[in-house]
Structures are given as structure tokens and as C-alpha cells.
């Protein structure tokens, strides 16, 4: 099983960051790569569509509003992995700042571990950089 984690410090209070990203259906609010999200199964499953029209279906596995974190798994996606599980967490750090961490574990399928890690690390790092720009605007 492979893992990767990306994090970014943002000069915004954790409560404000969580308000933007804490909803399981909120990706289109801060991640332009995902312009469409539709919830089903009582809000536990989200169907995402990327800019190219690709579909990604994810299941909410754990949610803790108090700790500002949620975890999800991929049910369907065009990614070369199986057993994918990811966690998005907003940590409060000193001086009214936040550290946002996005991590994932997965098993490469049809690709090398290094290539799968590079793929997801890039998605997480680019997504977090976009989040920071969104909050700076």
C-alpha cells in the first residue's frame, strides 16, 4: 500500500477554512478542476465530474466537524489504484493561521508505486495551492 501527504499553511483561521472545505459537497467551491458535485445516499456519496467530463464517485467514510476532518474512499474513478482512502484535515496553528493536510493511501494497479504517489501528491498539492489562492481572494 502506498501513501502520500501534502500540506499547506494558510494565513486564515481554521474555522473559516473549514467553513469553505468542510462540506462533503464543497469541492466545486474551491477546486476549479471539479466544477460539478452531486450528492446521493443521504449525502454519503458524491459524484464528481472533472473539467474533461470524467466521473469520480466517492463515499464519505468518516466525518468529524469538531476536529475539522473527513475521510472518503473512491468507488469509481479513472485512476490506476485500488483501495483508495483519503483524509482532508484543517489544523489550527498559532497566530490565527491554519495548516491544511490532504493525505491518501492506495494500492497501485497497472502502474508503479512511484507513479501513483506522484499522481496523487500532485493532485493534493495543486488542490491545496488553489485553496490558498481562493482564500486569499
mmCIF file of C-alpha atoms in Angstrom:
data_model
loop_
_atom_site.group_PDB
_atom_site.id
_atom_site.type_symbol
_atom_site.label_atom_id
_atom_site.label_comp_id
_atom_site.label_asym_id
_atom_site.label_seq_id
_atom_site.Cartn_x
_atom_site.Cartn_y
_atom_site.Cartn_z
ATOM 1 C CA UNK A 1 0.000 0.000 0.000
ATOM 2 C CA UNK A 2 1.299 3.430 -0.959
ATOM 3 C CA UNK A 3 0.770 6.714 0.894
ATOM 4 C CA UNK A 4 1.305 10.395 0.273
ATOM 5 C CA UNK A 5 0.549 13.606 2.127
ATOM 6 C CA UNK A 6 0.571 17.255 1.122
ATOM 7 C CA UNK A 7 0.029 20.206 3.435
ATOM 8 C CA UNK A 8 -0.073 23.963 3.204
ATOM 9 C CA UNK A 9 -0.114 26.793 5.725
ATOM 10 C CA UNK A 10 -2.771 29.422 5.122
ATOM 11 C CA UNK A 11 -2.957 32.776 6.954
ATOM 12 C CA UNK A 12 -6.669 32.303 7.655
ATOM 13 C CA UNK A 13 -8.334 30.957 10.841
ATOM 14 C CA UNK A 14 -9.113 27.234 10.773
ATOM 15 C CA UNK A 15 -12.844 27.838 11.291
ATOM 16 C CA UNK A 16 -13.011 29.917 8.095
ATOM 17 C CA UNK A 17 -11.058 27.340 6.092
ATOM 18 C CA UNK A 18 -13.287 24.534 7.381
ATOM 19 C CA UNK A 19 -16.392 26.572 6.559
ATOM 20 C CA UNK A 20 -15.263 26.532 2.915
ATOM 21 C CA UNK A 21 -13.923 22.989 2.556
ATOM 22 C CA UNK A 22 -15.659 21.052 5.326
ATOM 23 C CA UNK A 23 -18.759 20.109 3.376
ATOM 24 C CA UNK A 24 -18.505 16.804 1.533
ATOM 25 C CA UNK A 25 -20.190 18.504 -1.450
ATOM 26 C CA UNK A 26 -17.980 21.624 -1.382
ATOM 27 C CA UNK A 27 -15.188 20.743 -3.848
ATOM 28 C CA UNK A 28 -16.624 22.967 -6.638
ATOM 29 C CA UNK A 29 -16.461 25.917 -4.199
ATOM 30 C CA UNK A 30 -12.656 25.820 -4.064
ATOM 31 C CA UNK A 31 -11.318 23.359 -6.637
ATOM 32 C CA UNK A 32 -11.934 24.533 -10.233
ATOM 33 C CA UNK A 33 -10.798 21.127 -11.547
ATOM 34 C CA UNK A 34 -14.074 19.742 -10.111
ATOM 35 C CA UNK A 35 -16.883 22.013 -11.359
ATOM 36 C CA UNK A 36 -19.718 19.580 -10.534
ATOM 37 C CA UNK A 37 -20.594 17.574 -7.411
ATOM 38 C CA UNK A 38 -23.865 15.756 -6.789
ATOM 39 C CA UNK A 39 -24.738 14.057 -3.504
ATOM 40 C CA UNK A 40 -26.687 10.806 -3.137
ATOM 41 C CA UNK A 41 -27.362 8.186 -0.479
ATOM 42 C CA UNK A 42 -28.318 10.823 2.072
ATOM 43 C CA UNK A 43 -25.162 12.855 1.457
ATOM 44 C CA UNK A 44 -22.774 9.934 1.953
ATOM 45 C CA UNK A 45 -21.822 9.555 -1.732
ATOM 46 C CA UNK A 46 -20.646 12.310 -4.063
ATOM 47 C CA UNK A 47 -20.451 12.032 -7.830
ATOM 48 C CA UNK A 48 -17.865 14.437 -9.174
ATOM 49 C CA UNK A 49 -17.250 15.477 -12.727
ATOM 50 C CA UNK A 50 -13.882 16.920 -13.698
ATOM 51 C CA UNK A 51 -13.226 19.535 -16.380
ATOM 52 C CA UNK A 52 -12.768 16.841 -19.032
ATOM 53 C CA UNK A 53 -16.092 15.186 -18.165
ATOM 54 C CA UNK A 54 -14.528 12.297 -16.253
ATOM 55 C CA UNK A 55 -16.621 10.901 -13.402
ATOM 56 C CA UNK A 56 -15.303 10.164 -9.914
ATOM 57 C CA UNK A 57 -17.608 8.623 -7.295
ATOM 58 C CA UNK A 58 -16.549 8.818 -3.647
ATOM 59 C CA UNK A 59 -18.045 7.644 -0.361
ATOM 60 C CA UNK A 60 -17.788 9.592 2.888
ATOM 61 C CA UNK A 61 -16.237 7.173 5.398
ATOM 62 C CA UNK A 62 -15.755 9.399 8.459
ATOM 63 C CA UNK A 63 -16.644 12.974 9.375
ATOM 64 C CA UNK A 64 -15.694 14.947 12.495
ATOM 65 C CA UNK A 65 -16.828 18.563 12.447
ATOM 66 C CA UNK A 66 -15.201 19.284 15.825
ATOM 67 C CA UNK A 67 -11.792 18.005 14.659
ATOM 68 C CA UNK A 68 -12.314 19.562 11.194
ATOM 69 C CA UNK A 69 -11.617 16.367 9.279
ATOM 70 C CA UNK A 70 -13.261 13.898 6.949
ATOM 71 C CA UNK A 71 -12.185 10.725 5.179
ATOM 72 C CA UNK A 72 -13.506 9.257 1.964
ATOM 73 C CA UNK A 73 -12.930 6.321 -0.360
ATOM 74 C CA UNK A 74 -13.148 6.104 -4.135
ATOM 75 C CA UNK A 75 -15.870 3.863 -5.526
ATOM 76 C CA UNK A 76 -15.255 4.690 -9.197
ATOM 77 C CA UNK A 77 -12.540 6.764 -10.900
ATOM 78 C CA UNK A 78 -10.161 6.754 -13.853
ATOM 79 C CA UNK A 79 -7.155 6.459 -11.521
ATOM 80 C CA UNK A 80 -4.740 3.484 -11.638
ATOM 81 C CA UNK A 81 -5.270 2.476 -7.994
ATOM 82 C CA UNK A 82 -7.470 0.306 -5.791
ATOM 83 C CA UNK A 83 -8.290 0.544 -2.093
ATOM 84 C CA UNK A 84 -8.073 4.346 -2.153
ATOM 85 C CA UNK A 85 -8.846 6.196 1.088
ATOM 86 C CA UNK A 86 -8.094 9.863 1.698
ATOM 87 C CA UNK A 87 -8.376 12.315 4.580
ATOM 88 C CA UNK A 88 -8.696 16.094 4.494
ATOM 89 C CA UNK A 89 -7.975 17.919 7.768
ATOM 90 C CA UNK A 90 -7.758 21.556 8.845
ATOM 91 C CA UNK A 91 -5.450 22.159 11.823
ATOM 92 C CA UNK A 92 -5.415 25.364 13.811
ATOM 93 C CA UNK A 93 -1.904 26.756 14.251
ATOM 94 C CA UNK A 94 -0.706 29.808 16.143
ATOM 95 C CA UNK A 95 -1.449 33.349 15.109
ATOM 96 C CA UNK A 96 -4.850 32.668 13.562
ATOM 97 C CA UNK A 97 -3.367 30.513 10.812
ATOM 98 C CA UNK A 98 -4.305 27.079 9.517
ATOM 99 C CA UNK A 99 -2.476 24.068 8.214
ATOM 100 C CA UNK A 100 -4.496 22.024 5.758
ATOM 101 C CA UNK A 101 -3.406 18.436 5.235
ATOM 102 C CA UNK A 102 -4.598 16.104 2.471
ATOM 103 C CA UNK A 103 -3.380 12.528 2.618
ATOM 104 C CA UNK A 104 -4.184 9.264 0.935
ATOM 105 C CA UNK A 105 -3.443 5.554 0.941
ATOM 106 C CA UNK A 106 -3.942 3.292 -2.063
ATOM 107 C CA UNK A 107 -2.652 0.268 -3.929
ATOM 108 C CA UNK A 108 -1.259 0.944 -7.422
ATOM 109 C CA UNK A 109 -2.959 -1.044 -10.188
ATOM 110 C CA UNK A 110 -1.298 -1.180 -13.589
ATOM 111 C CA UNK A 111 1.273 1.460 -12.670
ATOM 112 C CA UNK A 112 4.299 1.729 -10.407
ATOM 113 C CA UNK A 113 4.010 2.817 -6.792
ATOM 114 C CA UNK A 114 6.176 5.849 -7.588
ATOM 115 C CA UNK A 115 3.886 6.926 -10.444
ATOM 116 C CA UNK A 116 0.743 6.533 -8.321
ATOM 117 C CA UNK A 117 2.289 8.518 -5.447
ATOM 118 C CA UNK A 118 3.404 11.253 -7.863
ATOM 119 C CA UNK A 119 -0.110 11.441 -9.331
ATOM 120 C CA UNK A 120 -1.916 11.863 -6.011
ATOM 121 C CA UNK A 121 0.721 14.051 -4.410
ATOM 122 C CA UNK A 122 0.362 16.385 -7.392
ATOM 123 C CA UNK A 123 -3.439 16.417 -7.088
ATOM 124 C CA UNK A 124 -3.239 17.201 -3.365
ATOM 125 C CA UNK A 125 -0.504 19.855 -3.639
ATOM 126 C CA UNK A 126 -2.177 21.597 -6.591
ATOM 127 C CA UNK A 127 -5.553 21.456 -4.860
ATOM 128 C CA UNK A 128 -4.165 22.964 -1.656
ATOM 129 C CA UNK A 129 -2.374 25.728 -3.575
ATOM 130 C CA UNK A 130 -5.678 26.537 -5.289
ATOM 131 C CA UNK A 131 -7.427 26.546 -1.906
ATOM 132 C CA UNK A 132 -4.926 29.079 -0.594
ATOM 133 C CA UNK A 133 -5.478 31.317 -3.644
ATOM 134 C CA UNK A 134 -9.251 31.058 -3.204
ATOM 135 C CA UNK A 135 -8.994 32.136 0.439
ATOM 136 C CA UNK A 136 -6.562 34.961 -0.395
ATOM 137 C CA UNK A 137 -9.015 36.423 -2.944
#
